[in-house]
Amino acid sequence: DAKTTQPPSMDCAEGRAANLPCNHSTISGNEYVYWYRQIHSQGPQYIIHGLKNNETNEMASLIITEDRKSSTLILPHATLRDTAVYYCIVRAMDSNYQLIWGAGTKLIIKP
Amino acid sequence: DAGVIQSPRHEVTEMGQEVTLRCKPISGHDYLFWYRQTMMRGLELLIYFNNNVPIDDSGMPEDRFSAKMPNASFSTLKIQPSEPRDSAVYFCASSSANEKLFFGSGTQLSVL
């Protein structure tokens, strides 16, 4: 069973911020939240990860709630090239690599 | 850095034939993973290596599948004999230590 819950699809207007939610209510204290995306016909691409604090890099920002039961990935200025399936995954750093890849959120950026 | 390199990009073969997929990980990475992706089952981990040693092959579907990593810069996934249900996109990924995965572009396998 997937350890995260994501909406199956979302739309966002080009130039706007895309906010992708993820629920992980059973997350353990040592588990990180990872985000990857998969553009059509390509392999998944790492975006960002975090444990407790909010994180930001050149691609996106990750906001994790104080109780860590949910998070939001923010693409600040979405472009057409951000159209992809976005996966939210939780895993402990010392775990094996049996990552549970759910169905993700299909994000469509519209002009 | 060229990233993770997989070949071939596309493979079409007939049932019963042997198929070999190839992967060159990112230089310096010590973990290598083989994944399979289908519409029905999504992304599934087949096997992963650490320092060229297979660590977990519990995802390998059956004995028809085998994977090797003879050195730090090369790995193969072999299917013998291939069956139509093996049709999928096969991804190779590599990682340094225990961090984020870098995926290749995948091999689209069609078994007729």
mmCIF file of C-alpha atoms in Angstrom, chain A residues 37-110:
data_model
loop_
_atom_site.group_PDB
_atom_site.id
_atom_site.type_symbol
_atom_site.label_atom_id
_atom_site.label_comp_id
_atom_site.label_asym_id
_atom_site.label_seq_id
_atom_site.Cartn_x
_atom_site.Cartn_y
_atom_site.Cartn_z
ATOM 1 C CA ARG A 37 8.685 14.154 -11.360
ATOM 2 C CA GLN A 38 8.449 12.275 -14.623
ATOM 3 C CA ILE A 39 8.076 14.126 -17.871
ATOM 4 C CA HIS A 40 6.541 12.108 -20.688
ATOM 5 C CA SER A 41 8.950 9.530 -22.174
ATOM 6 C CA GLN A 42 11.685 10.363 -19.686
ATOM 7 C CA GLY A 43 12.964 8.823 -16.480
ATOM 8 C CA PRO A 44 11.915 10.264 -13.115
ATOM 9 C CA GLN A 45 13.818 13.350 -12.020
ATOM 10 C CA TYR A 46 14.628 14.272 -8.432
ATOM 11 C CA ILE A 47 13.166 17.602 -7.310
ATOM 12 C CA ILE A 48 13.621 18.087 -3.583
ATOM 13 C CA HIS A 49 13.426 16.374 -0.205
ATOM 14 C CA GLY A 50 13.041 17.347 3.447
ATOM 15 C CA LEU A 51 12.574 16.037 6.965
ATOM 16 C CA LYS A 52 10.979 18.721 9.099
ATOM 17 C CA ASN A 53 11.925 22.152 7.893
ATOM 18 C CA ASN A 54 10.800 23.800 4.729
ATOM 19 C CA GLU A 55 13.262 23.440 1.885
ATOM 20 C CA THR A 56 13.937 25.438 -1.263
ATOM 21 C CA ASN A 57 16.177 24.854 -4.243
ATOM 22 C CA GLU A 58 16.396 26.090 -7.806
ATOM 23 C CA MET A 59 13.481 23.927 -8.895
ATOM 24 C CA ALA A 60 10.907 24.164 -6.142
ATOM 25 C CA SER A 61 9.986 24.701 -2.515
ATOM 26 C CA LEU A 62 8.799 22.047 -0.100
ATOM 27 C CA ILE A 63 6.502 22.989 2.750
ATOM 28 C CA ILE A 64 6.039 20.341 5.451
ATOM 29 C CA THR A 65 3.366 20.824 8.097
ATOM 30 C CA GLU A 66 4.412 20.961 11.721
ATOM 31 C CA ASP A 67 2.879 17.552 12.455
ATOM 32 C CA ARG A 68 4.600 16.216 9.290
ATOM 33 C CA LYS A 69 1.425 14.521 8.148
ATOM 34 C CA SER A 70 1.267 16.433 4.901
ATOM 35 C CA SER A 71 3.400 18.511 2.595
ATOM 36 C CA THR A 72 3.109 20.766 -0.429
ATOM 37 C CA LEU A 73 5.451 21.058 -3.360
ATOM 38 C CA ILE A 74 5.474 24.546 -4.837
ATOM 39 C CA LEU A 75 6.652 25.377 -8.343
ATOM 40 C CA PRO A 76 6.772 29.173 -8.069
ATOM 41 C CA HIS A 77 6.377 30.123 -11.730
ATOM 42 C CA ALA A 78 5.102 27.135 -13.671
ATOM 43 C CA THR A 79 6.059 26.765 -17.325
ATOM 44 C CA LEU A 80 4.753 24.407 -19.987
ATOM 45 C CA ARG A 81 7.843 22.261 -19.428
ATOM 46 C CA ASP A 82 6.660 21.547 -15.893
ATOM 47 C CA THR A 83 3.847 19.381 -17.245
ATOM 48 C CA ALA A 84 4.635 15.968 -15.748
ATOM 49 C CA VAL A 85 3.611 13.353 -13.201
ATOM 50 C CA TYR A 86 4.793 14.353 -9.733
ATOM 51 C CA TYR A 87 5.533 11.666 -7.162
ATOM 52 C CA CYS A 88 5.609 12.182 -3.397
ATOM 53 C CA ILE A 89 7.517 9.443 -1.544
ATOM 54 C CA VAL A 90 8.476 8.907 2.078
ATOM 55 C CA ARG A 91 11.477 6.865 3.115
ATOM 56 C CA ALA A 92 13.964 6.568 5.907
ATOM 57 C CA MET A 93 17.566 7.335 5.007
ATOM 58 C CA ASP A 94 18.760 4.031 6.413
ATOM 59 C CA SER A 95 16.100 1.971 4.682
ATOM 60 C CA ASN A 96 16.481 -0.158 1.634
ATOM 61 C CA TYR A 97 15.391 1.166 -1.698
ATOM 62 C CA GLN A 98 11.961 -0.404 -1.895
ATOM 63 C CA LEU A 99 10.454 2.999 -2.533
ATOM 64 C CA ILE A 100 6.703 2.876 -2.958
ATOM 65 C CA TRP A 101 5.908 4.832 -6.075
ATOM 66 C CA GLY A 102 2.229 5.617 -6.134
ATOM 67 C CA ALA A 103 0.326 6.920 -9.134
ATOM 68 C CA GLY A 104 1.457 10.492 -8.471
ATOM 69 C CA THR A 105 -0.251 13.698 -9.590
ATOM 70 C CA LYS A 106 -0.504 14.478 -13.272
ATOM 71 C CA LEU A 107 0.153 18.241 -13.440
ATOM 72 C CA ILE A 108 -0.887 19.985 -16.630
ATOM 73 C CA ILE A 109 0.347 23.519 -17.195
ATOM 74 C CA LYS A 110 -1.970 25.426 -19.492
#
